[in-house]
Short mmCIF file of C-alpha atoms in Angstrom, two decimals:
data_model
loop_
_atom_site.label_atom_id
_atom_site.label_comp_id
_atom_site.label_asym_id
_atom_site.label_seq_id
_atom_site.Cartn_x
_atom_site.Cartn_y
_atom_site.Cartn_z
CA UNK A 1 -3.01 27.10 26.93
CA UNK A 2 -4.50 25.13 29.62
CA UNK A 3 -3.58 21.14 30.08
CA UNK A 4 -6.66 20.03 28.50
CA UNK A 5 -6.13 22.33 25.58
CA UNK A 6 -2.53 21.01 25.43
CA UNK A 7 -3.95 17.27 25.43
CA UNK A 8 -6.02 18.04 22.60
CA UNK A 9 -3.38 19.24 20.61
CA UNK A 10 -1.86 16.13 21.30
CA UNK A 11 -4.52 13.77 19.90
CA UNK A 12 -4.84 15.91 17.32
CA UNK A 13 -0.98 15.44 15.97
CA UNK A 14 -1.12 12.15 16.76
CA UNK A 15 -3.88 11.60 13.86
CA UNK A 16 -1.56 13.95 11.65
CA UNK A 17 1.67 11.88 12.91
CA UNK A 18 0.20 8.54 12.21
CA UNK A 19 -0.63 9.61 8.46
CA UNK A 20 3.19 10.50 7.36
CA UNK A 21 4.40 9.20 4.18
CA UNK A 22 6.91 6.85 5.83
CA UNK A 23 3.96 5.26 8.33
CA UNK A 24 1.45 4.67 5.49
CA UNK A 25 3.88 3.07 2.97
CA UNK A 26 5.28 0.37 5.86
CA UNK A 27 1.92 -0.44 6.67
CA UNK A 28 0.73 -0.17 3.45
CA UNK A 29 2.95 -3.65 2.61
CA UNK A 30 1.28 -5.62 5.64
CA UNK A 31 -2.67 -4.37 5.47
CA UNK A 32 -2.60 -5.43 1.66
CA UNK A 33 -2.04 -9.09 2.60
CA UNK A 34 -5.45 -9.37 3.98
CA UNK A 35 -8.51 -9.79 2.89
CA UNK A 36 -11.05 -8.76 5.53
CA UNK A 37 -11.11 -5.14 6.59
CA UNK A 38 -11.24 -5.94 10.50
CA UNK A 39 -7.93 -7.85 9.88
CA UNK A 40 -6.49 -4.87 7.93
CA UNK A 41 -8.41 -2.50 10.98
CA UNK A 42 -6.20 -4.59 13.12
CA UNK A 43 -2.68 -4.51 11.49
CA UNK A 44 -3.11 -0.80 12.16
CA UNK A 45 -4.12 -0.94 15.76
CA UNK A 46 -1.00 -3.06 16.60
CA UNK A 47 0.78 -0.41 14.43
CA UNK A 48 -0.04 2.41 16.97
CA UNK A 49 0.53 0.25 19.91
CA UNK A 50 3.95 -1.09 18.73
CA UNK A 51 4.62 2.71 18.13
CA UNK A 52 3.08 4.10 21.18
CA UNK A 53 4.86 1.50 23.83
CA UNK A 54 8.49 2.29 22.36
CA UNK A 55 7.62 6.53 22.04
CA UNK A 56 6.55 6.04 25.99
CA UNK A 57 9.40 3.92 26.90
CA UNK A 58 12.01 6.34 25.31
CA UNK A 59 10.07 9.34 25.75
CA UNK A 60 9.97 8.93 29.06
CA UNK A 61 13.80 7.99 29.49
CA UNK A 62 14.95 10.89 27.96
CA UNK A 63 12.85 13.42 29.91
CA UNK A 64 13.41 11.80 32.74
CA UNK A 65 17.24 12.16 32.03
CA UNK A 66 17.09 15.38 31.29
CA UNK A 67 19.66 14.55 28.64
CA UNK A 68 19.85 15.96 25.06
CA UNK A 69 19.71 13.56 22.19
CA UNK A 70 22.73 13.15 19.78
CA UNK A 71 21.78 13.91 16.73
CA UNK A 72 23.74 11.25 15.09
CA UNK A 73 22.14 9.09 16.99
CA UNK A 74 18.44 10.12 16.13
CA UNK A 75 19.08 10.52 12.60
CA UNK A 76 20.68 6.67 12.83
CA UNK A 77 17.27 5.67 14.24
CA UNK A 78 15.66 7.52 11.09
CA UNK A 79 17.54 5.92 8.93
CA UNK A 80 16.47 2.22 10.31
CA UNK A 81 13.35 3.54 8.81
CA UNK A 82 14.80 3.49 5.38
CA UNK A 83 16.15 0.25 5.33
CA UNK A 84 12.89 -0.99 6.92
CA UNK A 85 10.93 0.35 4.13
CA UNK A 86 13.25 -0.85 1.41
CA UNK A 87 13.07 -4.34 3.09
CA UNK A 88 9.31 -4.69 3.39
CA UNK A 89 9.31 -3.32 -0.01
CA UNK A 90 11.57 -5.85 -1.53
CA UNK A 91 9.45 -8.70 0.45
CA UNK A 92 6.17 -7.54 -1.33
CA UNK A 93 7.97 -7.12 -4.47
CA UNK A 94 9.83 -10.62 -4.96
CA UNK A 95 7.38 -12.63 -2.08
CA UNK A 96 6.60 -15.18 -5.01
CA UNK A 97 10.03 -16.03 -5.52
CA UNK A 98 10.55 -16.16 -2.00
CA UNK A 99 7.58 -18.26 -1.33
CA UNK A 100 6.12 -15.90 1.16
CA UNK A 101 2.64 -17.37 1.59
CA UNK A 102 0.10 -14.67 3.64
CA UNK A 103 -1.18 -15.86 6.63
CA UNK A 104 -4.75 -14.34 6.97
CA UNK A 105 -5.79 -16.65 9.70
CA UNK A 106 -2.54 -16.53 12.24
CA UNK A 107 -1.01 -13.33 13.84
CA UNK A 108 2.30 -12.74 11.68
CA UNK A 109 0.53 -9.52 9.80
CA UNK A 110 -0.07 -7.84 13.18
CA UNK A 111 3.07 -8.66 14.63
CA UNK A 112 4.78 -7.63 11.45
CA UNK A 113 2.87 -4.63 12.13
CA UNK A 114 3.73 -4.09 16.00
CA UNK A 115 7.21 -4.64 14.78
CA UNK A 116 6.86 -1.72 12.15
CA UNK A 117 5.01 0.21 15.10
CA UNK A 118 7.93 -0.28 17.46
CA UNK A 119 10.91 0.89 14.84
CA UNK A 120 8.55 3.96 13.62
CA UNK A 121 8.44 5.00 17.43
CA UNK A 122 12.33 4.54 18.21
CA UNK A 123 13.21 6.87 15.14
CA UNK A 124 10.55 9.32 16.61
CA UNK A 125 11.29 9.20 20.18
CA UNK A 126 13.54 12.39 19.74
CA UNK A 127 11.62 14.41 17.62
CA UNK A 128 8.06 13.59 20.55
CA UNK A 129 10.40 14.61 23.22
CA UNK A 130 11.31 18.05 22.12
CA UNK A 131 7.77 18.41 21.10
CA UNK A 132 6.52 17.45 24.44
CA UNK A 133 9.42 19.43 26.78
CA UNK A 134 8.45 22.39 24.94
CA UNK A 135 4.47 21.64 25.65
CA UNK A 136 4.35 20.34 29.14
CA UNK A 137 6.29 20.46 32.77
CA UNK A 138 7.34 17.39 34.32
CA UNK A 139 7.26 14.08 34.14
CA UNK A 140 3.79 13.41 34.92
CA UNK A 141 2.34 15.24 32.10
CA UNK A 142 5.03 14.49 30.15
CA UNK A 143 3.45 10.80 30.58
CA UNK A 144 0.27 11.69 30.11
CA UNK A 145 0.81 13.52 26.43
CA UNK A 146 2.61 10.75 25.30
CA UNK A 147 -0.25 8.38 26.05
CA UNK A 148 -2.85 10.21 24.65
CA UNK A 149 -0.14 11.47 21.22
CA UNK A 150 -0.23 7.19 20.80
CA UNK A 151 -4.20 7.28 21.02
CA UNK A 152 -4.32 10.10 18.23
CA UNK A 153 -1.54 7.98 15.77
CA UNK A 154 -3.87 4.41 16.60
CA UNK A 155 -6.93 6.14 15.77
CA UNK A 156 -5.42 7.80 12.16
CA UNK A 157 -3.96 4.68 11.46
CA UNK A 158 -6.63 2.32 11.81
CA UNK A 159 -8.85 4.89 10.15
CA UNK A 160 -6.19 4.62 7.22
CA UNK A 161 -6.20 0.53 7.17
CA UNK A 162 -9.70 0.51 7.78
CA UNK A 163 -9.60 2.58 4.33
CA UNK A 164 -7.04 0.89 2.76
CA UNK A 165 -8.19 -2.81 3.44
CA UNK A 166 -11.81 -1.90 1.07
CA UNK A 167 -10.67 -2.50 -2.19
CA UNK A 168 -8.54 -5.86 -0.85
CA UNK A 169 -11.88 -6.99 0.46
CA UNK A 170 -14.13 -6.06 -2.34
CA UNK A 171 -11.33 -7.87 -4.96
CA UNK A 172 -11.16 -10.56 -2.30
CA UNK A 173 -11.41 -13.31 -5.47
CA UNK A 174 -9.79 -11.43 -8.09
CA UNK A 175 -6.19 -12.71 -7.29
CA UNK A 176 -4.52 -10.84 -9.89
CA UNK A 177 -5.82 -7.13 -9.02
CA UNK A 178 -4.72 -8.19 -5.20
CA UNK A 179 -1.40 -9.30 -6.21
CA UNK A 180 -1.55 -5.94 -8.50
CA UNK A 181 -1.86 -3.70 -5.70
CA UNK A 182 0.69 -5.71 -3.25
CA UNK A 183 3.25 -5.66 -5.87
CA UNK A 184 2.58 -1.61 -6.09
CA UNK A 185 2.69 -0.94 -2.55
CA UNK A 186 5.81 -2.79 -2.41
CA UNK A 187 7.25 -0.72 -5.04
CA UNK A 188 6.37 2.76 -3.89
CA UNK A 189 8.07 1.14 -0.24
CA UNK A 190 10.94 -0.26 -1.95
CA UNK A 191 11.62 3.83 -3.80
CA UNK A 192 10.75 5.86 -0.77
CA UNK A 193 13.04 3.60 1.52
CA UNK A 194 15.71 4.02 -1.32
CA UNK A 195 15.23 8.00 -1.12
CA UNK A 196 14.95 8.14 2.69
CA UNK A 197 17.94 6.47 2.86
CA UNK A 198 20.17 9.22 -0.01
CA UNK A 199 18.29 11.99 2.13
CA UNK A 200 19.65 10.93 5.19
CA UNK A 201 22.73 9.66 4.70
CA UNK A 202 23.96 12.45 1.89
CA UNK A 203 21.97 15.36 1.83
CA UNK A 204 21.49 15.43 5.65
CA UNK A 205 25.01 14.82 6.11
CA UNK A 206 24.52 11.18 8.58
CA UNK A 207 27.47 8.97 6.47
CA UNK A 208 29.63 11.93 7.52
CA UNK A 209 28.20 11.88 10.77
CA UNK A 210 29.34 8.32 11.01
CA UNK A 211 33.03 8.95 9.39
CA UNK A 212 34.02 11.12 11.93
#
């Protein structure tokens, strides 16, 4: 495959990346506390550049070290994802107890969602360098498939927020269908952190990992 064919690729599983169960379902939680769809465009453009500025920034220190990854240690990272789920799930869950009030007019939701960005691309870092070692030679290129990887997950993401932020905006005044729909997204966070969290730690072995 030539470089450009290789770069295409990239974008291309970037989009695909972007759209995983774990990425949708974090963001999920913050795009449903707007209620414009430019400001739920937005939480998933900081998304992808939380996530693409920590995949460079490892990416690029492990390929430069040449070094292979623990796996303890990327499964670890994985598992951050868990408890971040279960977390952002319990805040959309119990936010009225908590009094959590949603601030549509500062820039908490897209720094909550940078923030999401930046642990989603930390527990991926390992996975995007194998991918790219096995795709590319040298450092250089190595760069440049990581850059345009991040452009593929910003565009599937905000395509997906974009999507996602319609029926907020068109219930805009309907409180109660809003608060419906935030509660629900919360839940199905609040589950698949739970079962990300079993699958790691017992199925896939990582409590073991950590006992010995």
């Amino acid at each position: 495959m030539s470089f450009v064919s290789i770069l295409t690729l990239g974008f291309l599983l970037g989009i695909k990346h972007s759209l995983e169960p774990d990425h949708v379902i974090a963001v999920a939680t913050t795009a449903g506390n707007t209620k414009k769809i430019s400001r739920s465009t937005l939480t998933g453009v900081y998304w992808g550049i939380g996530h693409t500025c920590t995949l460079f920034l490892t990416g690029m220190l492990y390929i430069w070290m040449k070094g292979e990854i623990l796996e303890s240690l990327s499964m670890t990272l994985e598992f951050g994802v868990g408890v971040m789920l279960v977390i952002l799930g319990a805040k959309s869950l119990f936010k009225d107890r908590l009094n959590i009030t949603n601030d549509h007019d500062g820039l908490r939701p897209f720094l909550v969602s940078a923030l999401i960005g930046f642990v989603h691309g930390l527990a991926g870092s390992a996975a995007m360098v194998i991918l790219t070692m096995s795709t590319v030679t040298g450092i250089g290129e190595g760069s440049i498939y990581i850059i345009i990887f991040g452009a593929g997950t910003i565009i599937g993401m905000l395509c997906f927020t974009t999507i996602l932020g319609i029926p907020f905006a068109l219930n805009g005044k309907n409180i109660g269908l809003n608060r419906t729909f935030i509660k629900l997204a919360g839940a199905i966070s609040f589950g698949f952190g739970l079962y990300y969290i079993y699958k790691l730690g017992v199925t896939e072995g990582l409590f073991a990992l950590w006992a010995n």
